[in-house]
Amino acid sequence: MQSKRLSGFTLIEVLVVMALLGIVTALAAPGFASLVQSNRVQAAAGELQRALYYARSEAMSRGVNVVVTTDPEDANGWMGALRITTAKTVVLPNVEVLRQYSGGLGNGVNGTGAVGGTPLTSLTFQPNGSLKLSGEATIRVCATNALTQGKQFTLNQGGVLTVIDYTPNRASAVGCT
């Protein structure tokens, strides 16, 4: 009497394949995490760039000062809660909120700003598109707790925005160094 052989996989074969998949996944995970962080930084930097262009455009089209303000209590700095408003003046006593990013511009990213070493928490665009600044402003956007390449924004007094790649010196939970 001849026995029928059933087709399929043995337990050993299944375990070997699962072990190989585990090894490949373990090797690929760090690279994937870095890719996700890099994409978060790119998306947040793009959103900040659009917000700054919007504020400048509104200042020019409305003929009033427009202020971009960070929440000083938000540890994410320029990637945290932002408000874009008209400036309060004698002629315009009421501030109009043009746009508000209460949830911030991105998860897993933070940003710091400075003008000549002094922390920067707001920017004021004037009706001619220029900025009320004592010098050149720099805003850095980077991944939280990672050395993933970030972005550096430079704004001159004329209101011109330049964006370049930036590599932080050390990983930080708050700010970009």
Tab-separated table of N, CA and C in Angstrom:
chain	number	residue	atom	x	y	z
A	1	MET	N	0.829	-1.164	0.000
A	1	MET	CA	0.000	0.000	0.000
A	1	MET	C	0.888	1.247	0.000
A	2	GLN	N	0.571	2.150	-0.896
A	2	GLN	CA	1.368	3.354	-1.057
A	2	GLN	C	0.680	4.489	-0.294
A	3	SER	N	1.470	5.279	0.496
A	3	SER	CA	0.869	6.362	1.278
A	3	SER	C	0.834	7.648	0.452
A	4	LYS	N	-0.163	8.467	0.729
A	4	LYS	CA	-0.272	9.768	0.055
A	4	LYS	C	0.575	10.778	0.810
A	5	ARG	N	1.368	11.501	0.087
A	5	ARG	CA	2.173	12.561	0.710
A	5	ARG	C	1.393	13.870	0.581
A	6	LEU	N	1.182	14.541	1.720
A	6	LEU	CA	0.482	15.820	1.709
A	6	LEU	C	1.474	16.921	1.377
A	7	SER	N	1.058	17.863	0.539
A	7	SER	CA	1.958	18.972	0.205
A	7	SER	C	1.730	20.097	1.209
A	8	GLY	N	2.775	20.869	1.465
A	8	GLY	CA	2.703	21.970	2.425
A	8	GLY	C	4.072	22.206	3.019
A	9	PHE	N	4.120	23.040	4.036
A	9	PHE	CA	5.374	23.389	4.681
A	9	PHE	C	5.464	22.718	6.042
A	10	THR	N	6.652	22.378	6.408
A	10	THR	CA	6.859	21.815	7.742
A	10	THR	C	7.017	22.954	8.732
A	11	LEU	N	6.900	22.657	9.983
A	11	LEU	CA	7.050	23.668	11.030
A	11	LEU	C	8.449	24.280	10.983
A	12	ILE	N	9.446	23.512	10.731
A	12	ILE	CA	10.836	23.999	10.651
A	12	ILE	C	10.966	25.010	9.521
A	13	GLU	N	10.404	24.712	8.356
A	13	GLU	CA	10.484	25.636	7.220
A	13	GLU	C	9.799	26.964	7.532
A	14	VAL	N	8.648	26.915	8.168
A	14	VAL	CA	7.927	28.140	8.535
A	14	VAL	C	8.737	28.950	9.534
A	15	LEU	N	9.327	28.308	10.523
A	15	LEU	CA	10.126	29.010	11.525
A	15	LEU	C	11.370	29.649	10.905
A	16	VAL	N	12.003	28.967	9.966
A	16	VAL	CA	13.186	29.525	9.292
A	16	VAL	C	12.799	30.774	8.504
A	17	VAL	N	11.695	30.731	7.778
A	17	VAL	CA	11.241	31.894	7.006
A	17	VAL	C	10.894	33.055	7.934
A	18	MET	N	10.219	32.775	9.050
A	18	MET	CA	9.869	33.829	10.000
A	18	MET	C	11.122	34.453	10.615
A	19	ALA	N	12.126	33.636	10.907
A	19	ALA	CA	13.380	34.156	11.461
A	19	ALA	C	14.076	35.060	10.443
A	20	LEU	N	14.098	34.657	9.182
A	20	LEU	CA	14.707	35.482	8.138
A	20	LEU	C	13.961	36.802	7.969
A	21	LEU	N	12.645	36.775	8.007
A	21	LEU	CA	11.859	38.004	7.918
A	21	LEU	C	12.145	38.925	9.097
A	22	GLY	N	12.287	38.362	10.275
A	22	GLY	CA	12.616	39.147	11.459
A	22	GLY	C	13.966	39.827	11.335
A	23	ILE	N	14.944	39.122	10.807
A	23	ILE	CA	16.285	39.691	10.627
A	23	ILE	C	16.244	40.829	9.611
A	24	VAL	N	15.583	40.616	8.494
A	24	VAL	CA	15.492	41.655	7.450
A	24	VAL	C	14.768	42.880	7.993
A	25	THR	N	13.698	42.676	8.740
A	25	THR	CA	12.951	43.790	9.323
A	25	THR	C	13.823	44.559	10.314
A	26	ALA	N	14.576	43.845	11.146
A	26	ALA	CA	15.446	44.498	12.131
A	26	ALA	C	16.520	45.325	11.448
A	27	LEU	N	17.013	44.868	10.328
A	27	LEU	CA	18.026	45.614	9.600
A	27	LEU	C	17.447	46.837	8.896
A	28	ALA	N	16.209	46.753	8.419
A	28	ALA	CA	15.594	47.835	7.667
A	28	ALA	C	14.964	48.908	8.560
A	29	ALA	N	14.600	48.580	9.776
A	29	ALA	CA	13.873	49.506	10.655
A	29	ALA	C	14.612	50.825	10.909
A	30	PRO	N	15.889	50.843	11.251
A	30	PRO	CA	16.558	52.131	11.487
A	30	PRO	C	16.553	53.043	10.260
A	31	GLY	N	16.772	52.478	9.107
A	31	GLY	CA	16.737	53.278	7.885
A	31	GLY	C	15.356	53.832	7.609
A	32	PHE	N	14.342	53.042	7.892
A	32	PHE	CA	12.966	53.487	7.694
A	32	PHE	C	12.619	54.597	8.680
A	33	ALA	N	13.057	54.470	9.922
A	33	ALA	CA	12.790	55.500	10.929
A	33	ALA	C	13.436	56.819	10.525
A	34	SER	N	14.642	56.755	10.003
A	34	SER	CA	15.339	57.950	9.537
A	34	SER	C	14.593	58.590	8.368
A	35	LEU	N	14.078	57.780	7.484
A	35	LEU	CA	13.307	58.276	6.343
A	35	LEU	C	12.036	58.982	6.822
A	36	VAL	N	11.347	58.408	7.791
A	36	VAL	CA	10.133	59.013	8.333
A	36	VAL	C	10.460	60.359	8.974
A	37	GLN	N	11.538	60.427	9.766
A	37	GLN	CA	11.937	61.681	10.404
A	37	GLN	C	12.287	62.734	9.353
A	38	SER	N	13.008	62.334	8.338
A	38	SER	CA	13.382	63.263	7.273
A	38	SER	C	12.143	63.808	6.575
A	39	ASN	N	11.168	62.947	6.305
A	39	ASN	CA	9.934	63.398	5.660
A	39	ASN	C	9.147	64.345	6.554
A	40	ARG	N	9.159	64.095	7.864
A	40	ARG	CA	8.468	64.996	8.795
A	40	ARG	C	9.108	66.381	8.787
A	41	VAL	N	10.429	66.418	8.783
A	41	VAL	CA	11.136	67.699	8.751
A	41	VAL	C	10.823	68.434	7.447
A	42	GLN	N	10.863	67.727	6.320
A	42	GLN	CA	10.563	68.341	5.016
A	42	GLN	C	9.159	68.926	4.998
A	43	ALA	N	8.179	68.158	5.482
A	43	ALA	CA	6.786	68.612	5.475
A	43	ALA	C	6.595	69.822	6.391
A	44	ALA	N	7.178	69.788	7.584
A	44	ALA	CA	7.040	70.899	8.526
A	44	ALA	C	7.736	72.147	7.998
A	45	ALA	N	8.907	71.983	7.404
A	45	ALA	CA	9.626	73.124	6.835
A	45	ALA	C	8.824	73.740	5.687
A	46	GLY	N	8.223	72.908	4.874
A	46	GLY	CA	7.389	73.409	3.786
A	46	GLY	C	6.190	74.177	4.303
A	47	GLU	N	5.590	73.678	5.385
A	47	GLU	CA	4.438	74.359	5.979
A	47	GLU	C	4.849	75.710	6.571
A	48	LEU	N	6.005	75.765	7.233
A	48	LEU	CA	6.492	77.035	7.779
A	48	LEU	C	6.790	78.013	6.651
A	49	GLN	N	7.397	77.533	5.594
A	49	GLN	CA	7.704	78.395	4.456
A	49	GLN	C	6.415	78.984	3.866
A	50	ARG	N	5.383	78.165	3.712
A	50	ARG	CA	4.102	78.657	3.195
A	50	ARG	C	3.486	79.676	4.153
A	51	ALA	N	3.604	79.442	5.459
A	51	ALA	CA	3.049	80.380	6.443
A	51	ALA	C	3.762	81.732	6.368
A	52	LEU	N	5.078	81.716	6.213
A	52	LEU	CA	5.832	82.970	6.117
A	52	LEU	C	5.508	83.707	4.820
A	53	TYR	N	5.406	82.987	3.717
A	53	TYR	CA	5.018	83.614	2.447
A	53	TYR	C	3.605	84.208	2.547
A	54	TYR	N	2.722	83.482	3.201
A	54	TYR	CA	1.350	83.959	3.378
A	54	TYR	C	1.344	85.261	4.175
A	55	ALA	N	2.084	85.307	5.278
A	55	ALA	CA	2.125	86.507	6.123
A	55	ALA	C	2.668	87.697	5.337
A	56	ARG	N	3.714	87.485	4.581
A	56	ARG	CA	4.296	88.578	3.776
A	56	ARG	C	3.301	89.045	2.718
A	57	SER	N	2.661	88.104	2.071
A	57	SER	CA	1.675	88.429	1.042
A	57	SER	C	0.507	89.225	1.620
A	58	GLU	N	0.013	88.818	2.787
A	58	GLU	CA	-1.098	89.529	3.419
A	58	GLU	C	-0.693	90.943	3.826
A	59	ALA	N	0.516	91.109	4.318
A	59	ALA	CA	0.991	92.447	4.688
A	59	ALA	C	1.003	93.358	3.463
A	60	MET	N	1.472	92.835	2.354
A	60	MET	CA	1.557	93.640	1.134
A	60	MET	C	0.174	93.912	0.545
A	61	SER	N	-0.695	92.911	0.514
A	61	SER	CA	-2.012	93.107	-0.100
A	61	SER	C	-2.945	93.943	0.773
A	62	ARG	N	-2.839	93.854	2.089
A	62	ARG	CA	-3.703	94.617	2.988
A	62	ARG	C	-3.139	96.000	3.309
A	63	GLY	N	-1.835	96.172	3.105
A	63	GLY	CA	-1.208	97.452	3.417
A	63	GLY	C	-1.067	97.693	4.912
A	64	VAL	N	-0.928	96.614	5.700
A	64	VAL	CA	-0.762	96.726	7.154
A	64	VAL	C	0.369	95.794	7.597
A	65	ASN	N	0.845	96.015	8.800
A	65	ASN	CA	1.831	95.106	9.366
A	65	ASN	C	1.152	93.790	9.725
A	66	VAL	N	1.806	92.685	9.412
A	66	VAL	CA	1.309	91.361	9.753
A	66	VAL	C	2.372	90.674	10.603
A	67	VAL	N	1.937	90.100	11.735
A	67	VAL	CA	2.852	89.527	12.711
A	67	VAL	C	2.687	88.007	12.754
A	68	VAL	N	3.814	87.305	12.712
A	68	VAL	CA	3.843	85.857	12.907
A	68	VAL	C	4.443	85.643	14.289
A	69	THR	N	3.683	84.989	15.183
A	69	THR	CA	4.098	84.840	16.575
A	69	THR	C	4.101	83.380	16.988
A	70	THR	N	5.143	82.975	17.714
A	70	THR	CA	5.191	81.634	18.291
A	70	THR	C	4.630	81.700	19.703
A	71	ASP	N	4.209	80.573	20.216
A	71	ASP	CA	3.754	80.489	21.595
A	71	ASP	C	4.986	80.242	22.462
A	72	PRO	N	5.367	81.185	23.332
A	72	PRO	CA	6.577	81.004	24.140
A	72	PRO	C	6.510	79.811	25.090
A	73	GLU	N	5.306	79.331	25.384
A	73	GLU	CA	5.141	78.175	26.265
A	73	GLU	C	5.306	76.851	25.526
A	74	ASP	N	5.284	76.894	24.210
A	74	ASP	CA	5.364	75.675	23.404
A	74	ASP	C	6.825	75.283	23.213
A	75	ALA	N	7.199	74.106	23.665
A	75	ALA	CA	8.587	73.633	23.587
A	75	ALA	C	9.045	73.418	22.146
A	76	ASN	N	8.111	73.302	21.198
A	76	ASN	CA	8.481	73.071	19.800
A	76	ASN	C	8.844	74.354	19.064
A	77	GLY	N	8.796	75.483	19.739
A	77	GLY	CA	9.216	76.753	19.151
A	77	GLY	C	8.480	77.085	17.865
A	78	TRP	N	9.231	77.286	16.794
A	78	TRP	CA	8.659	77.674	15.503
A	78	TRP	C	7.872	76.552	14.832
A	79	MET	N	7.925	75.350	15.359
A	79	MET	CA	7.107	74.258	14.828
A	79	MET	C	5.869	74.027	15.681
A	80	GLY	N	5.750	74.783	16.766
A	80	GLY	CA	4.602	74.658	17.658
A	80	GLY	C	3.457	75.555	17.213
A	81	ALA	N	2.689	76.007	18.176
A	81	ALA	CA	1.533	76.852	17.890
A	81	ALA	C	1.986	78.195	17.323
A	82	LEU	N	1.497	78.539	16.147
A	82	LEU	CA	1.811	79.817	15.498
A	82	LEU	C	0.527	80.588	15.261
A	83	ARG	N	0.648	81.912	15.306
A	83	ARG	CA	-0.476	82.795	14.958
A	83	ARG	C	0.006	83.817	13.958
A	84	ILE	N	-0.813	84.059	12.967
A	84	ILE	CA	-0.548	85.117	11.995
A	84	ILE	C	-1.682	86.110	12.146
A	85	THR	N	-1.330	87.339	12.547
A	85	THR	CA	-2.341	88.364	12.831
A	85	THR	C	-1.943	89.692	12.209
A	86	THR	N	-2.913	90.577	12.101
A	86	THR	CA	-2.577	91.950	11.758
A	86	THR	C	-2.052	92.606	13.025
A	87	ALA	N	-1.245	93.630	12.865
A	87	ALA	CA	-0.680	94.316	14.022
A	87	ALA	C	-1.668	95.352	14.547
A	88	LYS	N	-1.683	95.514	15.847
A	88	LYS	CA	-2.539	96.515	16.473
A	88	LYS	C	-1.888	97.885	16.296
A	89	THR	N	-2.653	98.820	15.771
A	89	THR	CA	-2.162	100.187	15.574
A	89	THR	C	-3.230	101.172	16.028
A	90	VAL	N	-2.923	102.452	15.951
A	90	VAL	CA	-3.900	103.484	16.297
A	90	VAL	C	-5.059	103.448	15.304
A	91	VAL	N	-4.722	103.234	14.026
A	91	VAL	CA	-5.740	103.188	12.981
A	91	VAL	C	-6.530	101.885	13.041
A	92	LEU	N	-5.859	100.763	13.331
A	92	LEU	CA	-6.496	99.449	13.433
A	92	LEU	C	-6.349	98.939	14.875
A	93	PRO	N	-7.250	99.362	15.778
A	93	PRO	CA	-7.099	98.983	17.190
A	93	PRO	C	-7.397	97.506	17.475
A	94	ASN	N	-8.069	96.827	16.554
A	94	ASN	CA	-8.401	95.422	16.770
A	94	ASN	C	-7.486	94.529	15.939
A	95	VAL	N	-6.907	93.538	16.597
A	95	VAL	CA	-6.053	92.562	15.920
A	95	VAL	C	-6.945	91.548	15.222
A	96	GLU	N	-6.652	91.288	13.951
A	96	GLU	CA	-7.405	90.271	13.214
A	96	GLU	C	-6.534	89.027	13.061
A	97	VAL	N	-7.045	87.893	13.522
A	97	VAL	CA	-6.318	86.635	13.361
A	97	VAL	C	-6.547	86.156	11.931
A	98	LEU	N	-5.463	86.080	11.162
A	98	LEU	CA	-5.557	85.651	9.771
A	98	LEU	C	-5.438	84.140	9.636
A	99	ARG	N	-4.563	83.566	10.439
A	99	ARG	CA	-4.369	82.114	10.413
A	99	ARG	C	-3.792	81.693	11.760
A	100	GLN	N	-4.193	80.516	12.214
A	100	GLN	CA	-3.693	80.013	13.494
A	100	GLN	C	-3.397	78.535	13.370
A	101	TYR	N	-2.208	78.145	13.816
A	101	TYR	CA	-1.785	76.747	13.820
A	101	TYR	C	-1.691	76.310	15.270
A	102	SER	N	-2.825	75.999	15.878
A	102	SER	CA	-2.827	75.673	17.304
A	102	SER	C	-2.176	74.327	17.598
A	103	GLY	N	-2.233	73.403	16.647
A	103	GLY	CA	-1.624	72.095	16.843
A	103	GLY	C	-0.172	72.045	16.419
A	104	GLY	N	0.356	73.147	15.952
A	104	GLY	CA	1.733	73.179	15.479
A	104	GLY	C	1.817	72.809	14.010
A	105	LEU	N	3.025	72.856	13.485
A	105	LEU	CA	3.251	72.610	12.064
A	105	LEU	C	3.713	71.199	11.760
A	106	GLY	N	3.995	70.412	12.781
A	106	GLY	CA	4.431	69.052	12.518
A	106	GLY	C	4.721	68.286	13.790
A	107	ASN	N	4.506	66.993	13.756
A	107	ASN	CA	4.822	66.133	14.891
A	107	ASN	C	6.253	65.626	14.754
A	108	GLY	N	6.945	65.534	15.866
A	108	GLY	CA	8.301	65.002	15.855
A	108	GLY	C	9.342	65.975	15.337
A	109	VAL	N	8.989	67.260	15.236
A	109	VAL	CA	9.937	68.284	14.786
A	109	VAL	C	9.869	69.473	15.729
A	110	ASN	N	10.942	70.233	15.779
A	110	ASN	CA	10.925	71.474	16.525
A	110	ASN	C	11.771	72.494	15.784
A	111	GLY	N	11.671	73.724	16.209
A	111	GLY	CA	12.400	74.784	15.531
A	111	GLY	C	12.772	75.898	16.473
A	112	THR	N	13.922	76.504	16.217
A	112	THR	CA	14.376	77.634	17.016
A	112	THR	C	14.675	78.791	16.085
A	113	GLY	N	14.488	79.980	16.601
A	113	GLY	CA	14.761	81.173	15.816
A	113	GLY	C	15.617	82.144	16.593
A	114	ALA	N	16.416	82.923	15.869
A	114	ALA	CA	17.272	83.910	16.514
A	114	ALA	C	17.585	85.042	15.541
A	115	VAL	N	17.846	86.200	16.126
A	115	VAL	CA	18.369	87.344	15.383
A	115	VAL	C	19.634	87.754	16.096
A	116	GLY	N	20.768	87.492	15.479
A	116	GLY	CA	22.045	87.843	16.085
A	116	GLY	C	22.255	87.256	17.462
A	117	GLY	N	21.839	86.029	17.682
A	117	GLY	CA	22.024	85.363	18.965
A	117	GLY	C	20.896	85.590	19.956
A	118	THR	N	19.999	86.525	19.680
A	118	THR	CA	18.852	86.786	20.549
A	118	THR	C	17.686	85.919	20.096
A	119	PRO	N	17.032	85.209	21.023
A	119	PRO	CA	15.897	84.366	20.620
A	119	PRO	C	14.825	85.161	19.876
A	120	LEU	N	14.258	84.517	18.873
A	120	LEU	CA	13.249	85.145	18.024
A	120	LEU	C	11.918	84.445	18.241
A	121	THR	N	10.905	85.190	18.693
A	121	THR	CA	9.585	84.595	18.915
A	121	THR	C	8.517	85.215	18.024
A	122	SER	N	8.867	86.259	17.263
A	122	SER	CA	7.889	86.837	16.343
A	122	SER	C	8.597	87.544	15.196
A	123	LEU	N	7.872	87.632	14.093
A	123	LEU	CA	8.331	88.356	12.907
A	123	LEU	C	7.224	89.303	12.486
A	124	THR	N	7.586	90.529	12.114
A	124	THR	CA	6.594	91.490	11.647
A	124	THR	C	6.916	91.881	10.217
A	125	PHE	N	5.998	91.516	9.315
A	125	PHE	CA	6.123	91.905	7.913
A	125	PHE	C	5.421	93.250	7.735
A	126	GLN	N	6.090	94.173	7.049
A	126	GLN	CA	5.552	95.504	6.815
A	126	GLN	C	4.834	95.544	5.459
A	127	PRO	N	4.028	96.587	5.217
A	127	PRO	CA	3.252	96.659	3.970
A	127	PRO	C	4.082	96.593	2.688
A	128	ASN	N	5.355	96.943	2.757
A	128	ASN	CA	6.197	96.857	1.558
A	128	ASN	C	6.878	95.490	1.420
A	129	GLY	N	6.566	94.548	2.313
A	129	GLY	CA	7.119	93.198	2.253
A	129	GLY	C	8.388	93.008	3.051
A	130	SER	N	8.932	94.094	3.586
A	130	SER	CA	10.157	93.984	4.386
A	130	SER	C	9.815	93.554	5.808
A	131	LEU	N	10.856	93.247	6.577
A	131	LEU	CA	10.690	92.812	7.966
A	131	LEU	C	11.198	93.872	8.920
A	132	LYS	N	10.516	94.003	10.046
A	132	LYS	CA	11.004	94.855	11.128
A	132	LYS	C	11.989	94.022	11.927
A	133	LEU	N	13.258	94.123	11.600
A	133	LEU	CA	14.304	93.342	12.275
A	133	LEU	C	15.520	94.214	12.525
A	134	SER	N	16.262	93.859	13.560
A	134	SER	CA	17.516	94.550	13.825
A	134	SER	C	18.669	93.906	13.076
A	135	GLY	N	18.428	92.772	12.463
A	135	GLY	CA	19.452	92.049	11.702
A	135	GLY	C	18.806	90.905	10.951
A	136	GLU	N	19.613	89.978	10.510
A	136	GLU	CA	19.118	88.826	9.769
A	136	GLU	C	18.542	87.783	10.739
A	137	ALA	N	17.367	87.263	10.423
A	137	ALA	CA	16.722	86.251	11.270
A	137	ALA	C	17.038	84.867	10.739
A	138	THR	N	17.271	83.926	11.645
A	138	THR	CA	17.524	82.531	11.291
A	138	THR	C	16.559	81.653	12.064
A	139	ILE	N	15.867	80.765	11.338
A	139	ILE	CA	14.981	79.788	11.965
A	139	ILE	C	15.455	78.412	11.511
A	140	ARG	N	15.710	77.541	12.468
A	140	ARG	CA	16.146	76.179	12.152
A	140	ARG	C	15.050	75.185	12.507
A	141	VAL	N	14.814	74.257	11.598
A	141	VAL	CA	13.803	73.213	11.776
A	141	VAL	C	14.526	71.874	11.768
A	142	CYS	N	14.310	71.049	12.801
A	142	CYS	CA	14.974	69.752	12.852
A	142	CYS	C	14.078	68.716	13.538
A	143	ALA	N	14.454	67.472	13.400
A	143	ALA	CA	13.712	66.383	14.022
A	143	ALA	C	13.998	66.368	15.520
A	144	THR	N	12.988	66.040	16.299
A	144	THR	CA	13.144	65.939	17.743
A	144	THR	C	13.974	64.701	18.075
A	145	ASN	N	15.007	64.884	18.894
A	145	ASN	CA	15.865	63.786	19.365
A	145	ASN	C	16.505	62.979	18.242
A	146	ALA	N	16.919	63.630	17.176
A	146	ALA	CA	17.554	62.914	16.068
A	146	ALA	C	18.533	63.842	15.356
A	147	LEU	N	19.474	63.245	14.670
A	147	LEU	CA	20.447	64.012	13.894
A	147	LEU	C	20.090	64.050	12.406
A	148	THR	N	18.820	63.863	12.109
A	148	THR	CA	18.346	63.920	10.731
A	148	THR	C	18.550	65.328	10.177
A	149	GLN	N	18.907	65.404	8.902
A	149	GLN	CA	19.127	66.700	8.284
A	149	GLN	C	17.879	67.566	8.378
A	150	GLY	N	18.069	68.817	8.772
A	150	GLY	CA	16.961	69.752	8.911
A	150	GLY	C	17.027	70.833	7.860
A	151	LYS	N	16.307	71.901	8.110
A	151	LYS	CA	16.265	73.049	7.207
A	151	LYS	C	16.568	74.313	7.992
A	152	GLN	N	17.255	75.236	7.344
A	152	GLN	CA	17.536	76.523	7.964
A	152	GLN	C	16.940	77.618	7.092
A	153	PHE	N	16.093	78.448	7.704
A	153	PHE	CA	15.480	79.585	7.028
A	153	PHE	C	16.266	80.830	7.401
A	154	THR	N	16.581	81.639	6.432
A	154	THR	CA	17.225	82.915	6.690
A	154	THR	C	16.350	83.997	6.078
A	155	LEU	N	15.976	84.971	6.898
A	155	LEU	CA	15.151	86.085	6.439
A	155	LEU	C	15.940	87.363	6.634
A	156	ASN	N	16.116	88.123	5.551
A	156	ASN	CA	16.814	89.392	5.705
A	156	ASN	C	15.808	90.513	5.934
A	157	GLN	N	16.293	91.703	6.181
A	157	GLN	CA	15.409	92.819	6.494
A	157	GLN	C	14.506	93.187	5.316
A	158	GLY	N	14.900	92.812	4.109
A	158	GLY	CA	14.068	93.069	2.939
A	158	GLY	C	12.917	92.092	2.811
A	159	GLY	N	12.863	91.075	3.676
A	159	GLY	CA	11.789	90.102	3.641
A	159	GLY	C	12.066	88.913	2.750
A	160	VAL	N	13.287	88.824	2.224
A	160	VAL	CA	13.648	87.713	1.342
A	160	VAL	C	13.964	86.484	2.188
A	161	LEU	N	13.346	85.366	1.819
A	161	LEU	CA	13.508	84.106	2.543
A	161	LEU	C	14.404	83.167	1.746
A	162	THR	N	15.420	82.629	2.410
A	162	THR	CA	16.314	81.644	1.816
A	162	THR	C	16.254	80.388	2.672
A	163	VAL	N	16.146	79.223	2.029
A	163	VAL	CA	16.070	77.956	2.750
A	163	VAL	C	17.222	77.066	2.284
A	164	ILE	N	17.996	76.551	3.246
A	164	ILE	CA	19.096	75.641	2.934
A	164	ILE	C	19.021	74.430	3.864
A	165	ASP	N	19.738	73.369	3.515
A	165	ASP	CA	19.817	72.190	4.380
A	165	ASP	C	20.673	72.525	5.600
A	166	TYR	N	20.350	71.879	6.700
A	166	TYR	CA	21.039	72.121	7.961
A	166	TYR	C	21.182	70.805	8.703
A	167	THR	N	22.373	70.521	9.216
A	167	THR	CA	22.602	69.314	10.002
A	167	THR	C	22.881	69.716	11.445
A	168	PRO	N	22.029	69.283	12.380
A	168	PRO	CA	22.244	69.657	13.785
A	168	PRO	C	23.530	69.035	14.342
A	169	ASN	N	24.111	69.722	15.346
A	169	ASN	CA	25.328	69.233	16.002
A	169	ASN	C	25.041	68.088	16.954
A	170	ARG	N	23.858	68.116	17.583
A	170	ARG	CA	23.484	67.076	18.531
A	170	ARG	C	21.966	66.934	18.533
A	171	ALA	N	21.511	65.761	18.920
A	171	ALA	CA	20.071	65.512	19.028
A	171	ALA	C	19.539	66.206	20.265
A	172	SER	N	18.354	66.806	20.140
A	172	SER	CA	17.772	67.535	21.264
A	172	SER	C	16.257	67.382	21.246
A	173	ALA	N	15.680	67.347	22.437
A	173	ALA	CA	14.221	67.285	22.545
A	173	ALA	C	13.598	68.639	22.299
A	174	VAL	N	14.375	69.705	22.536
A	174	VAL	CA	13.885	71.063	22.373
A	174	VAL	C	14.900	71.872	21.581
A	175	GLY	N	14.470	72.455	20.499
A	175	GLY	CA	15.327	73.330	19.709
A	175	GLY	C	16.282	72.592	18.799
A	176	CYS	N	16.950	73.354	17.960
A	176	CYS	CA	17.941	72.822	17.018
A	176	CYS	C	19.286	73.441	17.320
A	177	THR	N	20.295	72.619	17.466
A	177	THR	CA	21.632	73.147	17.797
A	177	THR	C	22.606	72.887	16.682
